[in-house]
Coordinates of C-alpha atoms in Angstrom, one line a residue:
M1 CA 69.4 69.0 104.4
G2 CA 72.3 71.5 104.4
Q3 CA 72.0 75.2 104.2
E4 CA 70.9 76.4 100.7
R5 CA 73.6 78.2 98.8
P6 CA 72.5 81.7 97.8
N7 CA 72.5 82.8 94.2
D8 CA 74.8 85.4 92.7
E9 CA 72.4 88.2 93.0
E10 CA 71.8 87.6 96.7
R11 CA 75.6 87.6 97.4
P12 CA 77.0 91.1 97.2
E13 CA 80.6 89.8 97.0
S14 CA 79.7 88.1 93.7
R15 CA 80.2 91.5 92.2
D16 CA 83.7 91.7 93.7
L17 CA 86.1 90.6 90.9
G18 CA 88.7 89.5 93.4
V19 CA 92.3 90.8 93.7
Y20 CA 92.8 91.3 89.9
G21 CA 89.1 92.2 89.2
C22 CA 88.5 88.8 87.5
S23 CA 88.7 86.0 90.0
P24 CA 86.0 85.5 92.8
P25 CA 87.4 85.0 96.3
H26 CA 85.9 81.6 96.6
S27 CA 87.2 80.2 93.3
P28 CA 89.6 77.3 93.7
R29 CA 91.1 77.9 90.2
L30 CA 94.2 79.9 89.5
G31 CA 92.4 82.1 87.0
P32 CA 88.8 83.0 86.1
T33 CA 86.5 81.0 83.9
R34 CA 84.7 82.7 81.1
F35 CA 81.5 80.9 82.0
Y36 CA 81.3 81.9 85.7
V37 CA 82.7 85.4 85.8
F38 CA 80.9 87.0 83.0
A39 CA 77.5 85.3 83.4
G40 CA 75.0 88.1 82.9
D41 CA 77.7 90.7 82.2
P42 CA 76.3 93.1 79.5
N43 CA 79.8 94.1 78.3
P44 CA 82.1 91.0 78.6
K45 CA 84.7 92.3 76.0
Q46 CA 85.4 95.5 78.0
T47 CA 85.6 93.5 81.2
I48 CA 88.2 91.1 79.6
K49 CA 90.3 94.0 78.4
R50 CA 90.2 95.6 81.9
C51 CA 91.2 92.4 83.5
K52 CA 94.2 92.0 81.2
R53 CA 95.4 95.5 81.8
K54 CA 95.2 95.0 85.6
R55 CA 96.9 91.7 85.4
I56 CA 99.8 93.1 83.3
Q57 CA 100.2 96.0 85.7
A58 CA 100.3 93.7 88.7
C59 CA 103.0 91.6 87.0
N60 CA 105.0 94.7 86.3
D61 CA 104.7 95.8 89.9
Q62 CA 105.9 92.5 91.1
R63 CA 108.8 92.5 88.7
T64 CA 109.8 96.0 89.7
A65 CA 109.8 95.1 93.4
K66 CA 111.9 92.0 92.8
T67 CA 114.4 94.0 90.7
A68 CA 114.7 96.7 93.4
I69 CA 115.3 94.0 96.0
G70 CA 118.0 92.4 93.8
V71 CA 119.8 95.7 93.2
M72 CA 119.8 96.5 96.9
A73 CA 121.2 93.1 97.7
I74 CA 124.0 93.5 95.1
L75 CA 124.9 97.0 96.4
G76 CA 124.9 95.7 99.9
F77 CA 127.2 92.8 98.9
F78 CA 129.5 95.2 97.0
C79 CA 129.7 97.6 100.0
L80 CA 130.5 94.7 102.3
V81 CA 133.3 93.4 100.0
N82 CA 134.6 97.0 99.5
W83 CA 134.7 97.6 103.3
F84 CA 136.6 94.3 103.8
M85 CA 139.2 95.0 101.1
L86 CA 139.8 98.6 102.4
S87 CA 140.2 97.4 105.9
R88 CA 142.8 94.9 104.8
L89 CA 144.6 97.4 102.7
H90 CA 144.7 99.9 105.6
E91 CA 146.0 97.3 107.9
G92 CA 148.7 96.4 105.4
R93 CA 149.7 100.1 105.1
V94 CA 150.0 100.5 108.8
W95 CA 152.4 97.5 109.0
L96 CA 154.3 98.7 106.0
R97 CA 154.6 102.3 107.3
R98 CA 155.7 101.3 110.8
G99 CA 158.0 98.5 109.6
L100 CA 156.4 96.0 112.0
S101 CA 155.4 92.4 111.6
E102 CA 152.2 91.1 112.9
N103 CA 153.8 90.5 116.3
P104 CA 151.7 91.5 119.3
K105 CA 154.9 92.5 121.1
H106 CA 155.6 95.0 118.4
V107 CA 152.1 96.4 118.5
S108 CA 152.4 96.8 122.3
A109 CA 155.8 98.5 121.9
Q110 CA 154.3 100.9 119.3
N111 CA 151.4 101.7 121.7
E112 CA 153.8 102.4 124.5
E113 CA 155.9 104.7 122.3
R114 CA 152.8 106.6 121.3
K115 CA 151.7 107.0 124.9
K116 CA 155.2 108.2 125.8
F117 CA 155.0 110.7 123.0
E118 CA 151.6 111.9 124.2
K119 CA 153.0 112.5 127.7
Q120 CA 155.9 114.5 126.2
K121 CA 153.7 116.8 124.1
M122 CA 154.6 120.4 124.6
K123 CA 151.8 122.8 125.7
Y124 CA 151.8 125.6 123.3
N125 CA 150.7 129.2 123.9
G126 CA 150.6 132.3 121.9
T127 CA 149.2 133.1 118.4
Y128 CA 149.8 129.6 117.0
G129 CA 149.2 127.5 120.1
R130 CA 146.1 125.8 118.6
M131 CA 147.8 125.1 115.2
L132 CA 151.0 123.7 116.8
S133 CA 148.9 121.3 118.9
L134 CA 147.2 120.1 115.7
A135 CA 150.6 119.8 114.0
T136 CA 151.8 117.7 116.9
D137 CA 148.9 115.3 116.5
A138 CA 149.3 115.1 112.8
L139 CA 153.0 114.2 113.0
A140 CA 152.2 111.6 115.7
E141 CA 150.2 109.7 113.0
N142 CA 153.5 109.1 111.2
K143 CA 152.0 109.2 107.7
L144 CA 153.9 108.3 104.6
E145 CA 155.7 111.3 103.1
T146 CA 154.7 112.4 99.6
K147 CA 157.2 111.8 96.8
D148 CA 157.6 115.4 95.7
L149 CA 159.0 116.4 99.1
W150 CA 162.4 115.2 98.1
Q151 CA 162.1 115.7 94.3
E152 CA 162.0 118.4 91.7
P153 CA 160.1 118.2 88.4
K154 CA 163.0 116.2 87.1
E155 CA 162.4 116.1 83.4
Q156 CA 162.1 119.8 83.0
A157 CA 164.8 120.6 85.6
S158 CA 167.4 118.2 84.3
A159 CA 167.1 119.7 80.8
W160 CA 169.3 122.6 82.0
K161 CA 173.0 122.0 82.1
P162 CA 175.8 124.3 83.4
C163 CA 177.7 126.1 80.7
A164 CA 178.9 129.4 82.2
D165 CA 182.5 128.1 81.9
Q166 CA 182.4 128.4 78.1
R167 CA 184.2 131.5 76.7
S168 CA 184.1 133.1 73.3
W169 CA 186.3 136.2 73.7
N170 CA 189.9 137.1 74.3
L171 CA 191.6 138.7 77.3
D172 CA 191.5 142.4 77.6
D173 CA 194.7 144.1 78.5
G174 CA 193.2 146.2 81.3
K175 CA 195.0 149.3 80.0
N176 CA 192.4 151.8 81.2
G177 CA 193.5 151.6 84.8
Y178 CA 192.8 149.8 88.1
I179 CA 189.5 149.1 89.9
M180 CA 189.4 148.6 93.6
V181 CA 186.3 147.6 95.7
T182 CA 185.5 147.4 99.4
A183 CA 182.3 145.4 99.5
N184 CA 179.9 145.9 102.4
G185 CA 177.3 143.6 104.1
G186 CA 177.7 140.0 105.1
I187 CA 179.4 137.2 103.1
N188 CA 176.5 136.8 100.6
Q189 CA 176.2 140.5 99.8
Q190 CA 180.0 140.6 99.4
R191 CA 179.9 137.7 97.1
V192 CA 177.4 139.4 94.8
A193 CA 179.5 142.6 94.9
V194 CA 182.6 140.7 93.9
C195 CA 180.9 139.1 90.8
N196 CA 179.4 142.5 89.8
I197 CA 182.8 144.3 90.0
V198 CA 184.4 141.6 87.9
V199 CA 181.9 142.5 85.1
V200 CA 182.5 146.2 85.6
A201 CA 186.3 145.6 85.2
R202 CA 185.8 143.8 81.9
L203 CA 183.3 146.4 80.8
L204 CA 185.7 149.3 81.4
N205 CA 188.8 147.3 80.3
A206 CA 190.5 147.7 83.7
A207 CA 192.5 145.5 85.9
L208 CA 190.9 144.4 89.1
V209 CA 192.7 144.5 92.5
I210 CA 191.7 141.6 94.8
P211 CA 188.5 142.8 96.5
K212 CA 188.5 143.9 100.2
F213 CA 185.6 143.5 102.6
M214 CA 184.3 146.2 104.8
L215 CA 184.0 145.7 108.6
S216 CA 180.4 146.0 109.5
D217 CA 179.0 147.0 112.9
V218 CA 176.2 144.5 112.3
W219 CA 178.4 141.5 111.3
T220 CA 181.4 142.5 113.3
D221 CA 183.7 140.3 111.1
A222 CA 187.1 141.4 110.0
S223 CA 187.5 138.6 107.5
Q224 CA 189.0 139.5 104.1
F225 CA 188.7 137.9 100.7
G226 CA 191.6 135.5 101.3
D227 CA 190.1 134.3 104.6
I228 CA 187.0 133.0 102.8
Y229 CA 187.9 132.4 99.1
Q230 CA 190.9 130.9 97.4
E231 CA 192.8 133.9 95.9
E232 CA 195.0 131.9 93.5
H233 CA 192.1 130.0 92.1
F234 CA 190.1 133.2 91.7
I235 CA 193.0 134.9 89.8
E236 CA 193.8 131.9 87.6
Y237 CA 190.3 130.9 86.7
L238 CA 189.3 134.4 85.6
S239 CA 192.7 135.1 83.9
P240 CA 191.2 134.6 80.3
D241 CA 188.6 137.2 81.2
I242 CA 190.2 140.0 83.2
R243 CA 193.6 140.9 84.6
I244 CA 193.6 140.5 88.4
V245 CA 196.4 141.9 90.7
K246 CA 196.9 141.6 94.4
E247 CA 197.7 145.3 95.0
L248 CA 198.0 148.6 93.2
P249 CA 201.3 149.5 91.5
K250 CA 203.6 151.5 93.8
E251 CA 203.2 154.7 91.9
L252 CA 199.5 154.7 92.6
Q253 CA 199.6 153.5 96.2
S254 CA 200.6 156.9 97.5
L255 CA 197.6 158.7 95.9
N256 CA 194.9 160.2 98.1
L257 CA 192.0 158.7 96.2
E258 CA 189.4 160.7 98.0
E259 CA 191.2 163.9 97.3
I260 CA 191.5 163.3 93.6
G261 CA 187.8 162.2 93.3
S262 CA 188.5 158.5 92.7
V263 CA 186.3 157.2 95.6
V264 CA 182.8 156.3 94.5
T265 CA 180.2 155.4 97.1
D266 CA 176.8 153.7 96.9
I267 CA 175.2 157.1 97.2
E268 CA 176.8 158.2 93.9
V269 CA 175.9 155.0 92.0
M270 CA 172.2 154.4 91.4
K271 CA 170.9 150.9 92.4
E272 CA 171.0 148.4 89.6
A273 CA 172.8 150.9 87.3
K274 CA 173.0 150.0 83.6
P275 CA 176.2 149.6 81.7
D276 CA 175.7 153.1 80.1
F277 CA 176.0 154.7 83.5
C278 CA 179.4 153.1 84.0
M279 CA 180.6 154.2 80.6
T280 CA 179.3 157.7 81.0
H281 CA 180.2 158.5 84.7
I282 CA 182.9 156.0 85.8
L283 CA 185.1 155.6 82.8
P284 CA 186.1 159.3 82.6
I285 CA 187.3 159.2 86.2
L286 CA 189.2 156.0 85.5
L287 CA 190.9 157.4 82.4
K288 CA 191.8 160.6 84.2
N289 CA 193.2 159.1 87.5
R290 CA 194.1 155.6 86.4
V291 CA 192.4 154.2 89.5
I292 CA 188.9 154.2 91.0
H293 CA 187.7 152.8 94.3
F294 CA 184.1 151.6 94.8
V295 CA 183.0 151.6 98.5
G296 CA 180.0 149.4 99.1
F297 CA 178.9 148.5 95.6
G298 CA 175.9 146.4 96.8
N299 CA 173.4 145.6 94.1
R300 CA 174.8 148.5 92.0
L301 CA 174.8 146.7 88.6
A302 CA 171.6 145.8 86.7
F303 CA 170.9 142.3 85.5
D304 CA 169.2 143.6 82.3
P305 CA 170.0 144.8 79.8
L306 CA 173.5 143.4 79.8
P307 CA 175.5 141.9 76.9
F308 CA 175.5 138.1 76.6
E309 CA 179.2 137.5 77.4
L310 CA 179.2 140.0 80.4
Q311 CA 176.2 138.2 81.9
R312 CA 177.9 134.9 81.4
L313 CA 181.1 136.3 83.1
R314 CA 178.9 137.1 86.1
C315 CA 177.7 133.5 86.3
R316 CA 181.2 132.2 85.7
C317 CA 182.5 134.2 88.7
N318 CA 179.8 133.1 91.0
F319 CA 179.6 129.4 90.1
H320 CA 183.2 128.6 89.2
A321 CA 185.7 131.2 90.4
L322 CA 184.7 131.6 94.1
N323 CA 185.9 128.4 95.9
F324 CA 186.1 128.4 99.7
V325 CA 189.4 128.1 101.4
P326 CA 190.6 124.6 102.5
R327 CA 189.9 125.0 106.2
I328 CA 186.3 125.9 105.5
Q329 CA 185.9 123.1 103.0
E330 CA 187.4 120.5 105.5
T331 CA 185.1 121.5 108.4
A332 CA 182.1 121.7 106.1
A333 CA 182.9 118.2 104.9
L334 CA 182.7 116.9 108.5
L335 CA 179.4 118.8 108.9
V336 CA 177.8 117.2 105.8
K337 CA 179.1 113.8 106.7
R338 CA 177.5 113.9 110.1
L339 CA 174.3 115.3 108.7
R340 CA 174.0 112.4 106.2
G341 CA 174.9 109.8 108.9
S342 CA 175.8 106.3 108.0
G343 CA 174.3 106.7 104.6
S344 CA 176.9 109.2 103.5
Y345 CA 177.7 109.5 99.8
V346 CA 179.4 112.1 97.5
A347 CA 177.0 114.0 95.3
P348 CA 178.2 115.8 92.1
L349 CA 177.5 119.1 93.8
D350 CA 179.9 118.2 96.7
L351 CA 182.9 118.2 94.4
H352 CA 182.2 121.9 93.5
L353 CA 181.5 122.9 97.1
L354 CA 184.3 121.0 98.8
G355 CA 186.7 120.1 96.1
P356 CA 187.8 116.5 95.4
K357 CA 190.1 116.3 98.3
Y358 CA 187.6 117.2 101.0
A359 CA 184.6 115.7 99.4
S360 CA 186.2 112.3 99.9
L361 CA 186.1 112.9 103.7
I362 CA 182.3 112.4 103.5
L363 CA 182.9 108.8 102.6
D364 CA 185.6 108.3 105.2
N365 CA 184.3 105.4 107.4
K366 CA 186.7 106.0 110.2
S367 CA 184.8 106.7 113.4
D368 CA 185.0 110.2 114.8
S369 CA 186.9 111.0 118.0
P370 CA 185.0 110.4 121.3
V371 CA 184.2 114.1 121.6
Q372 CA 183.0 114.2 118.0
E373 CA 180.8 111.1 118.5
E374 CA 179.2 112.8 121.5
A375 CA 178.5 115.9 119.5
S376 CA 176.9 114.1 116.6
S377 CA 175.1 111.4 118.6
S378 CA 173.5 114.0 120.9
S379 CA 171.5 115.4 118.0
S380 CA 171.4 112.6 115.4
S381 CA 168.5 110.4 114.6
S382 CA 168.6 106.8 115.4
S383 CA 167.7 106.2 111.8
S384 CA 170.5 105.6 109.3
S385 CA 168.8 107.5 106.6
S386 CA 171.1 109.8 104.7
K387 CA 168.4 112.4 103.8
Y388 CA 168.3 115.7 105.5
L389 CA 166.4 118.9 105.1
A390 CA 168.2 122.3 105.5
L391 CA 166.1 125.2 106.8
H392 CA 167.4 128.7 106.5
L393 CA 165.6 130.4 109.3
R394 CA 166.3 134.1 108.5
F395 CA 165.2 135.4 111.9
E396 CA 168.2 137.1 113.4
I397 CA 167.7 140.4 115.2
D398 CA 168.9 142.6 112.3
M399 CA 166.3 141.1 109.9
V400 CA 163.6 141.3 112.6
A401 CA 164.4 144.9 113.4
H402 CA 164.6 146.1 109.8
S403 CA 161.3 144.5 108.8
L404 CA 159.3 146.8 111.1
C405 CA 157.0 143.8 111.9
Y406 CA 155.6 142.7 115.2
F407 CA 156.3 139.2 116.5
G408 CA 154.2 138.9 119.6
G409 CA 156.8 140.1 122.2
G410 CA 154.8 143.0 123.5
E411 CA 156.3 146.2 124.8
T412 CA 159.6 144.5 125.6
E413 CA 160.1 143.5 122.0
Q414 CA 159.2 146.9 120.7
K415 CA 161.7 148.7 122.9
E416 CA 164.4 146.2 122.1
L417 CA 164.0 146.5 118.3
D418 CA 163.7 150.3 118.5
S419 CA 167.0 150.4 120.3
Y420 CA 168.6 148.2 117.8
R421 CA 167.4 150.3 114.9
Q422 CA 168.7 153.5 116.5
K423 CA 172.2 151.9 116.8
H424 CA 172.5 149.9 113.5
F425 CA 169.9 151.5 111.2
P426 CA 169.9 155.1 112.2
S427 CA 168.4 156.4 108.9
L428 CA 165.5 153.9 109.2
S429 CA 165.0 154.8 112.8
T430 CA 164.7 158.5 111.9
L431 CA 162.3 157.7 109.1
T432 CA 160.0 155.8 111.5
R433 CA 159.7 158.9 113.7
K434 CA 159.1 161.3 110.8
K435 CA 157.0 159.3 108.4
K436 CA 154.0 157.1 108.9
F437 CA 154.7 153.6 107.8
R438 CA 152.3 150.8 107.1
S439 CA 151.2 148.9 110.2
A440 CA 152.7 145.6 111.2
D441 CA 149.4 143.9 110.3
V442 CA 149.4 145.3 106.8
L443 CA 153.1 144.4 106.3
R444 CA 152.3 140.8 107.3
T445 CA 149.3 140.6 105.1
E446 CA 151.4 141.7 102.1
G447 CA 154.1 139.1 102.9
L448 CA 156.8 141.5 103.9
C449 CA 157.5 140.0 107.3
P450 CA 160.1 137.1 107.8
L451 CA 158.6 133.8 108.8
T452 CA 158.8 133.1 112.5
P453 CA 160.1 129.7 113.7
E454 CA 156.5 128.8 114.6
E455 CA 155.3 129.6 111.1
A456 CA 158.2 127.8 109.5
V457 CA 157.6 124.6 111.5
L458 CA 153.9 124.7 110.7
M459 CA 154.8 124.9 107.0
L460 CA 157.1 121.9 107.2
A461 CA 154.5 119.8 109.1
A462 CA 151.8 120.8 106.6
L463 CA 154.0 119.7 103.7
G464 CA 154.2 116.3 105.3
F465 CA 157.8 116.0 106.5
N466 CA 158.0 113.1 108.9
R467 CA 158.6 113.7 112.6
E468 CA 161.8 111.7 112.2
T469 CA 163.2 114.0 109.5
R470 CA 166.7 115.3 110.2
V471 CA 166.5 119.1 110.0
F472 CA 169.5 121.3 109.8
V473 CA 168.8 124.9 110.8
A474 CA 171.1 127.5 109.2
G475 CA 171.5 130.9 110.8
A476 CA 173.0 132.4 113.9
N477 CA 171.5 133.9 117.0
I478 CA 167.8 133.3 116.3
Y479 CA 165.8 136.2 117.8
G480 CA 164.2 134.8 120.9
G481 CA 166.9 132.3 121.5
S482 CA 166.5 128.7 122.6
K483 CA 162.9 129.4 123.7
R484 CA 161.9 130.1 120.1
L485 CA 163.9 127.1 118.8
A486 CA 162.1 124.9 121.4
V487 CA 159.0 125.0 119.2
L488 CA 160.9 123.5 116.3
T489 CA 162.6 120.8 118.4
S490 CA 159.3 119.8 120.0
L491 CA 157.9 118.9 116.5
Y492 CA 161.1 117.7 114.9
P493 CA 163.4 116.3 117.6
N494 CA 166.2 115.5 115.1
L495 CA 166.8 119.2 114.6
V496 CA 170.5 120.2 114.6
T497 CA 172.7 123.2 114.0
K498 CA 176.4 123.4 113.2
E499 CA 177.1 124.2 116.8
K500 CA 175.5 120.8 117.8
L501 CA 177.3 118.7 115.2
L502 CA 180.7 120.2 115.4
T503 CA 182.9 120.2 118.5
E504 CA 184.3 123.2 120.2
T505 CA 187.7 122.4 118.9
E506 CA 186.4 122.2 115.3
L507 CA 184.5 125.5 115.6
Q508 CA 187.3 127.4 117.4
P509 CA 189.0 128.7 114.2
F510 CA 185.7 130.3 113.1
K511 CA 184.7 131.9 116.4
N512 CA 184.2 135.7 116.1
F513 CA 184.1 135.4 112.3
S514 CA 180.4 135.4 111.3
S515 CA 181.1 135.3 107.6
Q516 CA 183.2 132.2 107.9
L517 CA 180.5 130.5 110.0
A518 CA 178.0 131.6 107.4
A519 CA 180.1 129.8 104.8
L520 CA 179.6 126.6 106.7
D521 CA 175.9 127.2 106.6
F522 CA 176.0 127.9 102.9
I523 CA 177.7 124.5 102.2
A524 CA 175.4 122.5 104.5
C525 CA 172.3 124.1 102.9
A526 CA 173.5 123.7 99.3
A527 CA 174.4 120.0 99.8
A528 CA 171.0 119.2 101.5
D529 CA 168.6 116.7 99.9
A530 CA 165.9 119.4 100.3
F531 CA 166.3 123.1 101.1
A532 CA 163.6 125.3 102.6
M533 CA 163.9 129.1 102.8
T534 CA 161.7 131.3 105.0
D535 CA 162.6 134.7 103.3
S536 CA 162.9 134.9 99.5
G537 CA 164.7 138.2 99.9
S538 CA 167.6 136.6 101.8
Q539 CA 170.9 136.7 99.9
L540 CA 172.0 133.3 101.4
S541 CA 168.7 131.7 100.3
S542 CA 169.0 133.2 96.9
L543 CA 172.6 132.1 96.4
V544 CA 172.0 128.6 97.8
S545 CA 168.9 128.0 95.7
G546 CA 170.8 129.2 92.5
Y547 CA 173.8 127.0 93.3
R548 CA 171.5 124.0 93.7
I549 CA 169.8 124.7 90.4
Y550 CA 173.2 125.1 88.6
Y551 CA 174.9 122.0 89.9
G552 CA 171.9 119.9 91.1
G553 CA 171.0 118.2 87.8
G554 CA 167.3 118.6 88.6
K555 CA 167.5 116.5 91.7
L556 CA 167.7 119.0 94.5
P557 CA 164.3 120.6 95.4
T558 CA 164.0 124.0 97.0
I559 CA 160.9 125.1 99.0
R560 CA 160.2 128.8 98.3
P561 CA 157.1 129.9 100.3
N562 CA 155.1 132.7 98.8
K563 CA 154.8 134.7 102.1
R564 CA 151.7 136.6 101.0
R565 CA 149.8 133.5 100.3
L566 CA 151.1 131.8 103.4
S567 CA 150.2 134.8 105.5
D568 CA 146.6 134.6 104.2
I569 CA 146.4 131.0 105.3
L570 CA 148.0 131.6 108.7
L571 CA 145.6 134.5 109.5
K572 CA 142.9 131.8 109.8
N573 CA 144.9 130.0 112.5
S574 CA 142.2 130.2 115.1
T575 CA 139.5 128.4 113.0
I576 CA 141.1 126.5 110.2
E577 CA 141.1 122.7 110.4
W578 CA 144.4 120.9 109.9
N579 CA 143.4 119.0 106.8
V580 CA 142.4 122.2 105.1
F581 CA 145.6 123.9 106.3
E582 CA 147.6 121.1 104.8
K583 CA 145.9 121.3 101.4
R584 CA 146.2 125.0 101.1
V585 CA 149.9 125.1 102.1
R586 CA 150.8 122.3 99.8
K587 CA 149.0 124.0 96.9
A588 CA 150.8 127.3 97.6
I589 CA 154.2 125.6 97.7
R590 CA 153.5 123.4 94.6
Q591 CA 152.9 126.6 92.6
T592 CA 156.5 127.8 93.4
K593 CA 158.1 124.5 92.1
H594 CA 157.6 125.2 88.5
V595 CA 160.7 125.1 86.3
F596 CA 161.0 128.2 84.2
A597 CA 163.7 130.4 82.6
R598 CA 165.0 133.5 84.4
P599 CA 162.5 136.4 84.1
N600 CA 163.8 139.6 82.7
G601 CA 165.5 141.7 85.2
R602 CA 165.8 139.0 87.9
S603 CA 169.0 137.8 89.5
V604 CA 171.2 135.3 87.6
Y605 CA 172.5 134.2 91.0
R606 CA 169.1 133.0 92.1
Y607 CA 167.7 132.1 88.6
P608 CA 170.6 130.7 86.6
R609 CA 168.3 129.0 84.1
C610 CA 169.1 131.4 81.3
K611 CA 171.1 131.1 78.0
E612 CA 174.0 133.0 79.5
C613 CA 174.5 130.6 82.5
M614 CA 173.0 127.3 81.5
C615 CA 172.3 125.5 78.3
H616 CA 168.9 124.0 77.7
A617 CA 168.9 120.6 76.1

């Protein structure tokens, strides 16, 4: 007979209720039977409840595990699809950005070009060597430019319209006498002085003699008013406002003005003098001697408080009455034409800068002479894009020396700048020996130092201007010469100056006349699609930015770096990562692009958005 089966009490596993505490391990059924499991159980009801609870818990555990597995599977599938879509989008962007079809030959050519660029990379030394290398790598990626590089906040900016040409007064007879002025400084300081003296002439009811320009040992330019501006237009346009004559009456020409006390210098007139000062101190001399001669007159008239119509006259003089002479306009038209390349067009601002006659030269499709073609092709981009960026690099030796800053040139630089200050700024040179000034590091931290070419090019690269951008550099005789400009050209090979775009023959009439050359820079900067200044205190930058606001219709952006903020960013040049540098620079510049009305006391030449100069729609 077979082996006898033991009873439940002899089998210890008979007390084991199985996996769920209800089904014995040897049971062939899917669930327990009430007869077998609970035979001899003293509390069958409690056991049933316990079994149900455990079974429900087990089902819940199974359901939770299945749900978790399902969620993980869905997430995995979603990530896979997302990765696939992003990779396709990125691939599409690459082809769109580089303008290539899916042709292996084009891919190979692009790789060859990149390798060639890597070989040509300049090795940078000095303070910004690391950052310049990072900028080079960033530009090599050829990223898409952001839209706001070439735009202003159009809706707010376009709401302001020029209206300084509107008049609501009658001509004064100028019976109180004659006002003469010999304006000092460069062309831009002289322009400001001319507009200010026009206002003073109206204020004192005097006739104005055509202004004269002082020969400066810094600018060494003997140009006079008629060499730069159209005299007849100046006289005619302002004729409803003041009486303008070309010279003093004969009976006054023989007077010794200094002897009779009619010469007034900058030392005698406080900076930004209010109208009351002129009425109290200047008018009595004018009434007594019938003539007064201002020598200098730089920034000697306050912007506020000033009566509405006098402020409007100031704007009218700057934006309407001062037109450059034809030979400057003609050469500037050639310059703008070559900067814009084959995509040349006439902008509304061009008509005011160049006049209708010479603005049309920009559209002249006749090819340049062989010499001209060589001059333009040697520095032009192969691209036919008409956009160009103008950069006013205010880094001439006079600016560098006057700033008292240090620019990394060691003892040689210090001796050179000290010598220059002694010759051209003797009073400043004397002060530096007698008085303790703030250190160069403190001046830089406070944003009082002009941007170097290295700092300027880092700013442009961080803002996202493409490596192929055509950059026009305004300014003459950059301190440090071609070595310093080499940093700019290494990152932006399509960098040009007026000397590169114009032939020797075309530039010859302007040689040895720095103010007339500066007039060419003024026009090229004002007509640019985007304008970047490096020193907000520069008169050229101020006048250009104001001109672009007045005539630009909200379409001509200007980059005005806050040098204090930029200095704080650049101080971290040895550790900061490029993407962080980009974000901080862009944020700093974005904050300067807000459209706002002229703050009280600020220049109407730089901030013409005010009720006196422009009408707000």
